Short mmCIF file of C-alpha atoms and ligand atoms in Angstrom, two decimals:
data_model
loop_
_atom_site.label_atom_id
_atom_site.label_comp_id
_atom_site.label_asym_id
_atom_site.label_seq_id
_atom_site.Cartn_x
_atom_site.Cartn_y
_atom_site.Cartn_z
CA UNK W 157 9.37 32.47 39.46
CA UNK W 158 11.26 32.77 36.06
CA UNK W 159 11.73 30.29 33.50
CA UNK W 160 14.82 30.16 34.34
CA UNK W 161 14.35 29.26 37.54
CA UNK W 162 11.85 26.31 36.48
CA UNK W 163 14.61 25.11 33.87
CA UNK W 164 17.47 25.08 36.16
CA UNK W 165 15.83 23.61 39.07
CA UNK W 166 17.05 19.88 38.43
CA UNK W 167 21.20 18.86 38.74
CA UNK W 168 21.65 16.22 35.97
CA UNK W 169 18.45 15.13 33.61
CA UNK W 170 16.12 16.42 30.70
CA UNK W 171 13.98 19.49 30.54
CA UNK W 172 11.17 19.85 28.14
CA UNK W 173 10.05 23.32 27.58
CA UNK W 174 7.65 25.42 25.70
CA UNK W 175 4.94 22.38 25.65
CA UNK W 176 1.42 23.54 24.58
CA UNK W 177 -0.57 24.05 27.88
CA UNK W 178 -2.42 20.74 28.83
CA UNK W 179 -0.23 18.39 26.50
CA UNK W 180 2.29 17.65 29.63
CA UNK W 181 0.70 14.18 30.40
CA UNK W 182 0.15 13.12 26.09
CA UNK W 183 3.88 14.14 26.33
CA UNK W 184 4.96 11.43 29.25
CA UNK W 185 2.43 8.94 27.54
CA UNK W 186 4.55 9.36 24.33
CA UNK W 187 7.66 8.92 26.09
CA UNK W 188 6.26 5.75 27.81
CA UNK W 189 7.00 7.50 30.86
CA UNK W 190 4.31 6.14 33.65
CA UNK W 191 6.26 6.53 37.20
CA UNK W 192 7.01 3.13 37.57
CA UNK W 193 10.40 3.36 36.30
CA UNK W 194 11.54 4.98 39.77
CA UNK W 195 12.83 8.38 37.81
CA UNK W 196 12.01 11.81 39.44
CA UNK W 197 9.59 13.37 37.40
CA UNK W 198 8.17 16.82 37.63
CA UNK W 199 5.45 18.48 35.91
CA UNK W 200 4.69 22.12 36.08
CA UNK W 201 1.33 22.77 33.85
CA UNK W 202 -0.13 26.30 32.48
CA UNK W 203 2.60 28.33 33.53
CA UNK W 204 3.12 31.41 31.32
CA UNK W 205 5.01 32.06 28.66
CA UNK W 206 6.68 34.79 26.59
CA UNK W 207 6.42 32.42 23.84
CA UNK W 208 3.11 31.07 24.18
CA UNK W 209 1.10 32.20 26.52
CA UNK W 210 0.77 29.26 28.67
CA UNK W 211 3.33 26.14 28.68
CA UNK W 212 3.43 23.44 30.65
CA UNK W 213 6.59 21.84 30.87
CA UNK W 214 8.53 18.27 32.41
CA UNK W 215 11.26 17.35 34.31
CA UNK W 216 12.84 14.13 34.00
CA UNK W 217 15.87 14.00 36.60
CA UNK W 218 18.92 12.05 35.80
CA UNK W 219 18.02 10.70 32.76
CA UNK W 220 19.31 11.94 29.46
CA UNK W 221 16.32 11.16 26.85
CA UNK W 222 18.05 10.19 23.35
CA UNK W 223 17.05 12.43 20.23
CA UNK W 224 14.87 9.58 19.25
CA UNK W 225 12.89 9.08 22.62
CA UNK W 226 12.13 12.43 22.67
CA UNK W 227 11.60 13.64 18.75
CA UNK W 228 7.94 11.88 18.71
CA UNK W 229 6.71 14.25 21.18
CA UNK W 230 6.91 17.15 18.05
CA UNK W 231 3.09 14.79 17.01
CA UNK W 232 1.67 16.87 19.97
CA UNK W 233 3.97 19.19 21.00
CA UNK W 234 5.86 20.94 17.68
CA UNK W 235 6.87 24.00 19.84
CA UNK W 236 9.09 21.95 22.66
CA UNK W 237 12.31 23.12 23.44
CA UNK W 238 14.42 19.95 25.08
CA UNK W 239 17.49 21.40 27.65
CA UNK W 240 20.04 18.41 28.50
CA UNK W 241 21.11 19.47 31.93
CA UNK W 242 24.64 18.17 33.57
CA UNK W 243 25.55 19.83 37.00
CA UNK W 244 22.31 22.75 36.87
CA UNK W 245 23.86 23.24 33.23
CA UNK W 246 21.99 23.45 30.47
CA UNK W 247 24.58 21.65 28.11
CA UNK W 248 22.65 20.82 25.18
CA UNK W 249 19.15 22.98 24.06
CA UNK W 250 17.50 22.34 21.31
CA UNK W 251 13.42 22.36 19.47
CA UNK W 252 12.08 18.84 19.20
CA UNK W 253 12.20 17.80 15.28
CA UNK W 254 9.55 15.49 13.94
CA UNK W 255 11.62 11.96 12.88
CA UNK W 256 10.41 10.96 9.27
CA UNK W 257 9.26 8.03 10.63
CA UNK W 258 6.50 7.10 13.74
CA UNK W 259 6.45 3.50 15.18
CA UNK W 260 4.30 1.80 17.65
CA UNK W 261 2.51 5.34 18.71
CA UNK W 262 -0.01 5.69 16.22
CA UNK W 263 -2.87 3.08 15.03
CA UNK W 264 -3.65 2.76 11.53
CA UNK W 265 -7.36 4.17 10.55
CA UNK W 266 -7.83 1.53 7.92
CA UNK W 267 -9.92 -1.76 9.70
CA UNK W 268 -8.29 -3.58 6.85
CA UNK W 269 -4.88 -2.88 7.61
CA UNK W 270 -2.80 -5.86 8.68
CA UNK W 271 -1.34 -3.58 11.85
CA UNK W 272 -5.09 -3.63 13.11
CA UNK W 273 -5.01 -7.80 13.33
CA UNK W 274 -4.99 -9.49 17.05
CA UNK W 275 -2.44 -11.36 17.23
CA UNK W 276 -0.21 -10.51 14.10
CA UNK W 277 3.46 -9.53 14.68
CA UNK W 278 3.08 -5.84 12.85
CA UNK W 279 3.57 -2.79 14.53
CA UNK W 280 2.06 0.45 12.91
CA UNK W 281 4.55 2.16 11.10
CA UNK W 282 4.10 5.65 9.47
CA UNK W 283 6.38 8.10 7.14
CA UNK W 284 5.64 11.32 7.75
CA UNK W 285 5.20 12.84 4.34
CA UNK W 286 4.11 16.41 5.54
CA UNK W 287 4.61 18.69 8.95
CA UNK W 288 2.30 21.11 8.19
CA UNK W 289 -0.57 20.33 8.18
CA UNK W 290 0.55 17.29 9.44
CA UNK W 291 0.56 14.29 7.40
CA UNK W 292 1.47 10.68 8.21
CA UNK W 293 0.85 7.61 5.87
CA UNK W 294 0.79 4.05 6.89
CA UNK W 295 3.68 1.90 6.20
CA UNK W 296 2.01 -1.22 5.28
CA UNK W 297 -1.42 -0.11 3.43
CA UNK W 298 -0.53 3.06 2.33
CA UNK W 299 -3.81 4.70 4.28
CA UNK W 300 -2.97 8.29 4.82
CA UNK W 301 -3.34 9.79 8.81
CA UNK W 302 -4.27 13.37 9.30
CA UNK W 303 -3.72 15.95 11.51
CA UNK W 304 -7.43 15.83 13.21
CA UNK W 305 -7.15 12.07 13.51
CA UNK W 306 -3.73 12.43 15.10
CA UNK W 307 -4.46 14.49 17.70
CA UNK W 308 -7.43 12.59 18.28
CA UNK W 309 -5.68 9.55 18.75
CA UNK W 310 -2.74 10.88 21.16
CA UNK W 311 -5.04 13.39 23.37
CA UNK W 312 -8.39 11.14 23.50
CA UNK W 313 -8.20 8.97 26.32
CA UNK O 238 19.55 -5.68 -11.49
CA UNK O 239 18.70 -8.85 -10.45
CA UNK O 240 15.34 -9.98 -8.37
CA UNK O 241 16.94 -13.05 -6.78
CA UNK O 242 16.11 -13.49 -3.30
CA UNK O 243 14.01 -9.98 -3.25
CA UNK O 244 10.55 -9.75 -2.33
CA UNK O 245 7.59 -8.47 -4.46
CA UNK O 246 5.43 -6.67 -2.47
CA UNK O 247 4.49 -3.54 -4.77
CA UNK O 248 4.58 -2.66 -8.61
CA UNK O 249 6.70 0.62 -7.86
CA UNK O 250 9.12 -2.15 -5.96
CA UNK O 251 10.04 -2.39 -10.02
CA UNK O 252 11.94 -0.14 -12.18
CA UNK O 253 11.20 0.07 -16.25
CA UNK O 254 14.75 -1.40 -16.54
CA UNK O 255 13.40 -4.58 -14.57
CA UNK O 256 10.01 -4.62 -16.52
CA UNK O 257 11.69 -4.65 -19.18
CA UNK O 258 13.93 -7.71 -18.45
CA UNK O 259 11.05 -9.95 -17.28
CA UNK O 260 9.22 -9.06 -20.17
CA UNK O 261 11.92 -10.30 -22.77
CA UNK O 262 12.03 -13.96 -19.97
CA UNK O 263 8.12 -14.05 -20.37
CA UNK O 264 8.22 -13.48 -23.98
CA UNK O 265 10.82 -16.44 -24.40
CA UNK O 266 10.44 -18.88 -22.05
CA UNK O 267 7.51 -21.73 -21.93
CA UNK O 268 9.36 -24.46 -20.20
CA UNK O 269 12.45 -24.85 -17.88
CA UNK O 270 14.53 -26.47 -15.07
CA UNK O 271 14.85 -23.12 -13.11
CA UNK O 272 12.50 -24.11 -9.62
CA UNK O 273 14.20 -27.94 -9.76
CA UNK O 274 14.43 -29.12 -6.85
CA UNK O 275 12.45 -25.95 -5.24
CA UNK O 276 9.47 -25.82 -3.11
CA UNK O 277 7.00 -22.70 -3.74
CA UNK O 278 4.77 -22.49 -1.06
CA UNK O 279 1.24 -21.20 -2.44
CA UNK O 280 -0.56 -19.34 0.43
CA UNK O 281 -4.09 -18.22 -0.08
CA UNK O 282 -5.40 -17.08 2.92
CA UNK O 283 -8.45 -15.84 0.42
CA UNK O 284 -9.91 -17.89 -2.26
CA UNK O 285 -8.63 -17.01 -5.63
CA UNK O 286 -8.71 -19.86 -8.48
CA UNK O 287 -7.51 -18.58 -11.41
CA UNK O 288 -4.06 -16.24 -9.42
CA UNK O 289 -3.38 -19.51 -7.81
CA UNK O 290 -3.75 -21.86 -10.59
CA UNK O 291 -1.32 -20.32 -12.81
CA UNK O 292 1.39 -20.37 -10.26
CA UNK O 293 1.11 -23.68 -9.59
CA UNK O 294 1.55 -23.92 -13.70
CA UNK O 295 4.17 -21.61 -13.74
CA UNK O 296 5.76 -24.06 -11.22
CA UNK O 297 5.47 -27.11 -12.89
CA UNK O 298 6.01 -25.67 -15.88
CA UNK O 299 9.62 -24.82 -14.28
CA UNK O 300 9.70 -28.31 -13.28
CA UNK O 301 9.55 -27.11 -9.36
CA UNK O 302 7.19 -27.98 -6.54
CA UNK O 303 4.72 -26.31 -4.73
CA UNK O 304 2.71 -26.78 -1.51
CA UNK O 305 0.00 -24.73 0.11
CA UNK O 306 -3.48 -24.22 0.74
CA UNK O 307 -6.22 -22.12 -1.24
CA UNK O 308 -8.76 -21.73 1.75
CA UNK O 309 -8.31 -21.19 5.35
CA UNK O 310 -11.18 -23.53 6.05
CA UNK O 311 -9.44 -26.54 6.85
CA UNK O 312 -5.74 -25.51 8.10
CA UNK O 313 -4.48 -24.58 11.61
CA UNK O 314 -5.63 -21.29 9.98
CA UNK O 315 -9.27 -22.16 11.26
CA UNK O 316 -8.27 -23.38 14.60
CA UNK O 317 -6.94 -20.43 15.25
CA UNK O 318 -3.17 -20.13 14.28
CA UNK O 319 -2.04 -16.56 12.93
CA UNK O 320 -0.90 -15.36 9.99
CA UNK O 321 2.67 -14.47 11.54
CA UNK O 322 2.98 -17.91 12.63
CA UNK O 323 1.76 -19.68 9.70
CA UNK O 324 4.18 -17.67 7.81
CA UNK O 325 7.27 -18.47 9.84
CA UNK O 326 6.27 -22.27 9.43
CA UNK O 327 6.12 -22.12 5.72
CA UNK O 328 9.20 -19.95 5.89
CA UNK O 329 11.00 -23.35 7.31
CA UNK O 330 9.69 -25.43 4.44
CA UNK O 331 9.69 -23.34 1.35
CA UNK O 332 11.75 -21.25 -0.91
CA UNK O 333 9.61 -19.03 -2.09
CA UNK O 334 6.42 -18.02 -0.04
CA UNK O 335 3.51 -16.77 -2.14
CA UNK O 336 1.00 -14.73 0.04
CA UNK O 337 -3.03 -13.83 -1.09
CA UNK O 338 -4.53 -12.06 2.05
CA UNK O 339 -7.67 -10.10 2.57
CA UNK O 340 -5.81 -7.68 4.67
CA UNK O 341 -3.49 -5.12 3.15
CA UNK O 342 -0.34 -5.26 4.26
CA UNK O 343 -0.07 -9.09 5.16
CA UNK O 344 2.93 -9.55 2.44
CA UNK O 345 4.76 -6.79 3.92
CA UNK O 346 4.28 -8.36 7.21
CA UNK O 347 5.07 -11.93 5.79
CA UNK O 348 8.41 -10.54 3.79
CA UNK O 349 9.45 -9.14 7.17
CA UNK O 350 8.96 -12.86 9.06
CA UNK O 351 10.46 -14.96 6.52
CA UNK O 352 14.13 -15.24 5.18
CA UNK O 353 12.76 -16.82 2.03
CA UNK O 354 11.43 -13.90 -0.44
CA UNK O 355 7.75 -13.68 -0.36
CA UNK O 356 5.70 -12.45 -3.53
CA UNK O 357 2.56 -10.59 -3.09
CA UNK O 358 -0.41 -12.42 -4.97
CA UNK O 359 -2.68 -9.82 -4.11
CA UNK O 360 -3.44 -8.68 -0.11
CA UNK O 361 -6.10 -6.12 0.38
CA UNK O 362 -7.57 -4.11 -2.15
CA UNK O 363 -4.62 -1.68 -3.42
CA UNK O 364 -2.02 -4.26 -4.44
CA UNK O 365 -1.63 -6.79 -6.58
CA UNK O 366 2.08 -6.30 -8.53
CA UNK O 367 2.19 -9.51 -10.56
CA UNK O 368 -1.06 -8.77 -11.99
CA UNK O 369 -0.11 -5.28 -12.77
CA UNK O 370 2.97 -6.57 -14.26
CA UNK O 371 0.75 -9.15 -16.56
CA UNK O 372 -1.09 -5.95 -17.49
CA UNK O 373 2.23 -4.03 -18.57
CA UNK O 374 3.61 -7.07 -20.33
CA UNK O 375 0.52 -7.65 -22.66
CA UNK O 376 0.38 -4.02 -23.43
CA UNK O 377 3.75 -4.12 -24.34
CA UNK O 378 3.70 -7.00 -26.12
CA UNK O 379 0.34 -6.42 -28.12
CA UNK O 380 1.47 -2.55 -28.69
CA UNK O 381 4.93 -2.69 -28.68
CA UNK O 382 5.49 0.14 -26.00
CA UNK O 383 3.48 1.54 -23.11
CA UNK O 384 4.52 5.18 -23.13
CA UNK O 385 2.64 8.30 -24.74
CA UNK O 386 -0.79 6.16 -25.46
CA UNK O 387 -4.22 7.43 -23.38
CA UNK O 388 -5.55 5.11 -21.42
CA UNK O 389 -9.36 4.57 -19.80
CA UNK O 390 -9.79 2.50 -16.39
CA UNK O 391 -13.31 2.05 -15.85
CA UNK O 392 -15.18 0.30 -12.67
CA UNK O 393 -14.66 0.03 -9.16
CA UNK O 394 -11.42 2.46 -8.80
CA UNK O 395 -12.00 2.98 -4.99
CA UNK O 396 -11.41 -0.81 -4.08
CA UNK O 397 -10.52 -3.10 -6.52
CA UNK O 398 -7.35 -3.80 -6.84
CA UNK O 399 -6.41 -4.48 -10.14
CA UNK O 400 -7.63 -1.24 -11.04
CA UNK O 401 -5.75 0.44 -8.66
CA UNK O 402 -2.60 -1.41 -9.16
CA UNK O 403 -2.57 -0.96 -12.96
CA UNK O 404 -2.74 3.13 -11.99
CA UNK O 405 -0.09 2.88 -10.14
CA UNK O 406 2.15 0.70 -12.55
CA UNK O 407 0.92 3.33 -15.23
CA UNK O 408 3.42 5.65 -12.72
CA UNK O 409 6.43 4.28 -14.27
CA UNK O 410 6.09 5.14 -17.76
CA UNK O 411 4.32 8.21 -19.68
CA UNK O 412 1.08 7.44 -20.69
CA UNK O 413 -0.57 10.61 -22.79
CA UNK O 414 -3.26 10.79 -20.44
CA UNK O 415 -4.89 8.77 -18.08
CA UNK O 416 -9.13 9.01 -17.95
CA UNK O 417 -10.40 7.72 -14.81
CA UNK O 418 -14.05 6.61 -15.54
CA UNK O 419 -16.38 5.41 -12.48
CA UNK O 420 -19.42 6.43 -10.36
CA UNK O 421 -18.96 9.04 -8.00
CA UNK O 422 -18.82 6.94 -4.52
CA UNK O 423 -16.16 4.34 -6.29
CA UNK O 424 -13.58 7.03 -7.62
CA UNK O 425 -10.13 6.65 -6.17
CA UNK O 426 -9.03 7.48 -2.57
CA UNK O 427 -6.46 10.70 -1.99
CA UNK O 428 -4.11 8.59 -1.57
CA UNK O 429 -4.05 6.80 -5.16
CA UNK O 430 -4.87 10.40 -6.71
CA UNK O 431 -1.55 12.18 -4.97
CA UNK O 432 0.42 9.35 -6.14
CA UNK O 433 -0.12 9.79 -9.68
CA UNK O 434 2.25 11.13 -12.01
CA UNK O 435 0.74 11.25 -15.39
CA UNK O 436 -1.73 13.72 -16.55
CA UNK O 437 -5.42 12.10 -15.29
CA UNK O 438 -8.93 13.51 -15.38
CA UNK O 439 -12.06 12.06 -14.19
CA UNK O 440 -14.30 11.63 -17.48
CA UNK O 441 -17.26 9.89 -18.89
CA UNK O 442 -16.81 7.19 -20.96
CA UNK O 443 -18.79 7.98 -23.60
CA UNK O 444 -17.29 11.52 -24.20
CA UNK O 445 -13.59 10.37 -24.36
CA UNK O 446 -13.84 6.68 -26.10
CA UNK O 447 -12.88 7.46 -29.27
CA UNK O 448 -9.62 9.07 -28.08
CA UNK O 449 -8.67 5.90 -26.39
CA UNK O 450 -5.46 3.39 -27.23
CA UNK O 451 -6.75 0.89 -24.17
CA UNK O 452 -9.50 0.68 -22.09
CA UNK O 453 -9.07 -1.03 -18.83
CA UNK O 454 -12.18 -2.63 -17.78
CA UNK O 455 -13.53 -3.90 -13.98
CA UNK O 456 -16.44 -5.11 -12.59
CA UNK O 457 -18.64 -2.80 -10.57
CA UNK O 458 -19.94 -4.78 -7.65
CA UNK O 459 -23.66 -4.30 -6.52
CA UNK O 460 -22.50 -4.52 -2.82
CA UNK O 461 -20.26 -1.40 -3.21
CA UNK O 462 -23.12 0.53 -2.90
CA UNK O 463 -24.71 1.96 -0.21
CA UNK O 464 -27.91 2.56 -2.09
CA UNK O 465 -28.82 -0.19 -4.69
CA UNK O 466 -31.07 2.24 -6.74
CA UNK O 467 -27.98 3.69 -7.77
CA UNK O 468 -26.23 0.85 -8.81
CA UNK O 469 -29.52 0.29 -10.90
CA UNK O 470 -29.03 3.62 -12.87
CA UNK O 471 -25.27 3.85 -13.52
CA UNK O 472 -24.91 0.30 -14.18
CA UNK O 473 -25.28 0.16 -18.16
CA UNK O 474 -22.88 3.06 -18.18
CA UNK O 475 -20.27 0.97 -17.70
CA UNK O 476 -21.16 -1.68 -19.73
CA UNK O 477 -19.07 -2.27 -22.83
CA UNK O 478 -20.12 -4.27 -26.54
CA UNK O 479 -19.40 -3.85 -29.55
CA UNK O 480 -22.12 -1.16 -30.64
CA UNK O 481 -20.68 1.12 -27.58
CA UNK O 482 -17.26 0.21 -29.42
CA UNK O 483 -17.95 1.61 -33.03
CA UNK O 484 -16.94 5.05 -31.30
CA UNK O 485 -13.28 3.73 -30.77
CA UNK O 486 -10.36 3.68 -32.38
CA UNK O 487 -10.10 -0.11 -34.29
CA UNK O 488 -7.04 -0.25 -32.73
CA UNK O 489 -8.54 0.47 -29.21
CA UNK O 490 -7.51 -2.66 -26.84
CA UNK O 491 -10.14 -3.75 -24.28
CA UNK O 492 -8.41 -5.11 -21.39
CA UNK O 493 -10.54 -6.59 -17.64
CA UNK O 494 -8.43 -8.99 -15.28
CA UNK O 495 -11.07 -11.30 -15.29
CA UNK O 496 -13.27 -12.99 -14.12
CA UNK O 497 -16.28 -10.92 -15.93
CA UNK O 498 -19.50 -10.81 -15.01
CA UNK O 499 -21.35 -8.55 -17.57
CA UNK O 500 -19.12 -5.42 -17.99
CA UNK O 501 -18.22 -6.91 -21.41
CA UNK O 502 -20.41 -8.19 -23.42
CA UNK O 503 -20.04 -11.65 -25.14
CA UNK O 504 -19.91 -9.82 -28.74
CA UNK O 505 -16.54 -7.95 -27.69
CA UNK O 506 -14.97 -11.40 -27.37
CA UNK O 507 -14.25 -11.98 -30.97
CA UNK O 508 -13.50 -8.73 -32.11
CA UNK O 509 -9.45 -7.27 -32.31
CA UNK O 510 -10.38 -4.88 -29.46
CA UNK O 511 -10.67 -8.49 -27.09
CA UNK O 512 -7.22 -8.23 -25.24
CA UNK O 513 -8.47 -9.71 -22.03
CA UNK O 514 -7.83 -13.28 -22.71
CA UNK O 515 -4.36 -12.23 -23.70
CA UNK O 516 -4.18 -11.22 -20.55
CA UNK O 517 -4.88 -14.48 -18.84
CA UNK O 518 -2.81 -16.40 -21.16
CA UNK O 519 0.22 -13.75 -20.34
CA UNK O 520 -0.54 -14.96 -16.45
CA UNK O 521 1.61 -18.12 -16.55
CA UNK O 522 4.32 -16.85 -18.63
CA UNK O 523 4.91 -13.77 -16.24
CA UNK O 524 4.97 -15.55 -13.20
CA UNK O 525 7.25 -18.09 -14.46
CA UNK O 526 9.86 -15.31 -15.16
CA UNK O 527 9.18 -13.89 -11.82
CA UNK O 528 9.97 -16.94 -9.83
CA UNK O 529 12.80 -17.84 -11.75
CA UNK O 530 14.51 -14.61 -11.15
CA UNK O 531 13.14 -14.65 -7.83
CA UNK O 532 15.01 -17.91 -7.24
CA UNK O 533 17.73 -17.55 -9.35
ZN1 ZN Y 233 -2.37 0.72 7.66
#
């Protein structure tokens, strides 16, 4: 089967390609996708790649994920290529860019940080301040997040 | 620029230019009619007498009004209201909302609940901006300039945050040099030591007092450390009177945000290098220019 093939397979929706094997289901957690929502979507996991090796990559059929949904997958998945498809056209590719900012994802590492309160109305917020290695730092107390302790957080369970 | 209707959450929320103006207010002013009419709601989620006390002066003293509590013990607080929702309630009353919190990040959270401008009397243990800017305005005022003069902050540099919010005021001018004096497990985070601009080394006091134009003084707290046998033997390191002092420049100013336990001794109180009760004088003043250009 070629990548091609795999890409092309769906009539109207949004590919993501060239995910690091294993990351396909952090990827649909990030993107709040859980099933529920009644969309088709397909998963093909540690298929090979010129690119990488292995890839795993999703199909979400007829739905056309916004720059922003899909941009906050780059935390676990900085090689993703995103296709728009519209009648078995690709009409849009592009690489997934990290946004400068992360909301509502990631939990602040500080226990003193407001965002880490029951009951409080603040979200975590984060401005990414480097992509590699990656560095995040937390909108309300300034606490930086690393690399290690993002990934942790986003492929722990 | 004007303040009016802004919040102050952070020192760097300030430019020199605005320093500069509330300075020339604070320097001026000692009574007004600026809060008439004007509620300030005081909100001390953690105890803190003396931060609290002089904005209540600073109210009165602008002939305005304040409500508020200055421990959680017996509000709605202790029956288990939130923060959020305290906040939007004293939104509806007051016109200014100012916030102490032990978490960092509450008067963020607060400025983003309420429409009226919330000032930041301190929440967690990086910021406190209207200290820092009591800190700027006595230096200016006492030296007549803040720039190209090498400063010494000594103590707990890892949490306390007067320490750490006078480094990163220091970030808006050009100090010579900035010596950063404490024990090993109470030196800065990353994060404060990335964000600063000026030239900075980690020294000991004793090798780089005599260089010094101010010393910046707080209180290294017993509980900080893990081990108290080493609290035992650096202690009296940083512990400053006036034989320590014949090393400094007579010009040197000894500054500590109070209250002191020991890290000055009583000697240093009547000698020119005492700045610190300058500093708690310069409290009220400040804050009275803050809230009435907050509320202008
Ligand atoms: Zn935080």
């Amino acid at each position: 089967m070629s990548e091609e093939l795999v890409v092309r397979r769906i009539s109207n929706g949004t590919v993501i390609d060239h995910i690091p094997a294993g990351r396909a289901l952090k990827v649909l957690k990030i993107l709040g996708i859980t099933g529920e929502e009644g969309l088709m979507v397909s998963l093909v996991m540690n298929t090979s790649s010129k690119k990488l090796g292995r890839k795993d990559i999703v199909k979400v059929e007829g739905k056309e994920l916004s720059k922003e949904e899909v941009d906050k997958i780059a935390l676990v998945a900085p090689t993703a290529t995103i296709n728009i498809v519209r009648n078995y056209d690709v009409a849009n590719k592009r690489r997934v860019e990290l946004p400068r900012r992360i909301e509502g994802i990631l939990k602040c590492v500080n226990p003193k940080c407001i965002t880490n309160a029951p009951r409080e109305a603040a979200r975590p917020v984060f401005t990414v301040i480097s992509e590699k290695p990656l560095k995040l730092v937390c909108e309300y107390c300034g606490e930086y997040l690393t690399e290690d302790e993002v990934i942790a957080q986003l492929t722990g369970t | 620029m004007s303040f009016t209707g802004k919040d102050v959450l952070c020192i760097l929320d300030f430019t020199r230019n605005d320093l500069e103006r509330l300075f020339r207010i604070a320097s001026s002013k000692f009574e007004g009619d600026e809060l008439r009419g004007k509620v300030i709601a005081l909100a001390f989620f953690e105890p803190s007498t003396r931060t609290r006390m002089s904005f209540e002066t600073a109210t009165l003293r602008l002939s305005g009004n304040y409500i508020g509590f200055g421990t959680t013990q017996a509000t709605s607080i202790a029956k288990g209201e939130s923060f959020s929702d305290t906040v939007r309630m004293l939104d509806a009353y007051a016109d200014v909302i100012v916030v102490r919190h032990r978490l960092e990040g509450a008067a963020k959270l607060a400025a983003e609940l309420a429409e009226s401008p919330v000032i930041n009397a301190g929440d967690g243990s990086k910021r406190h901006p209207t200290q820092a800017i009591i800190d700027l305005y006595t230096i200016w005022r006492e030296k007549k300039g803040i720039d190209n003069m090498t400063y010494g902050v000594l103590g707990d540099l890892r949490y306390g945050r007067a320490a750490r919010s006078f480094l990163r005021a220091l970030n808006l001018y050009s100090p010579r040099k900035v010596y950063l004096i404490a024990p090993e497990s109470l030196r800065p985070k990353e994060e404060l030591l990335d964000s600063l601009k000026m030239p900075w080394e980690f020294a000991n006091l004793n090798d780089i007092l005599p260089e010094l134009d101010v010393l910046y003084v707080t209180r290294i707290q017993k509980e900080r450390f893990p081990d108290p046998a080493e609290y035992e033997r650096v202690k009296g390191s940083y512990r400053i009177d006036t034989n320590l002092l014949k090393n400094a420049k007579t010009s040197l100013a000894v500054m500590h945000p109070l209250p002191r336990v020991d890290e000055i001794s009583l000697d240093v109180d009547k000698t020119e290098h005492a700045f610190y009760f300058k500093q708690a004088a310069n409290g009220v003043p400040v804050r009275m220019a803050l809230l009435s250009e907050v509320v202008a």
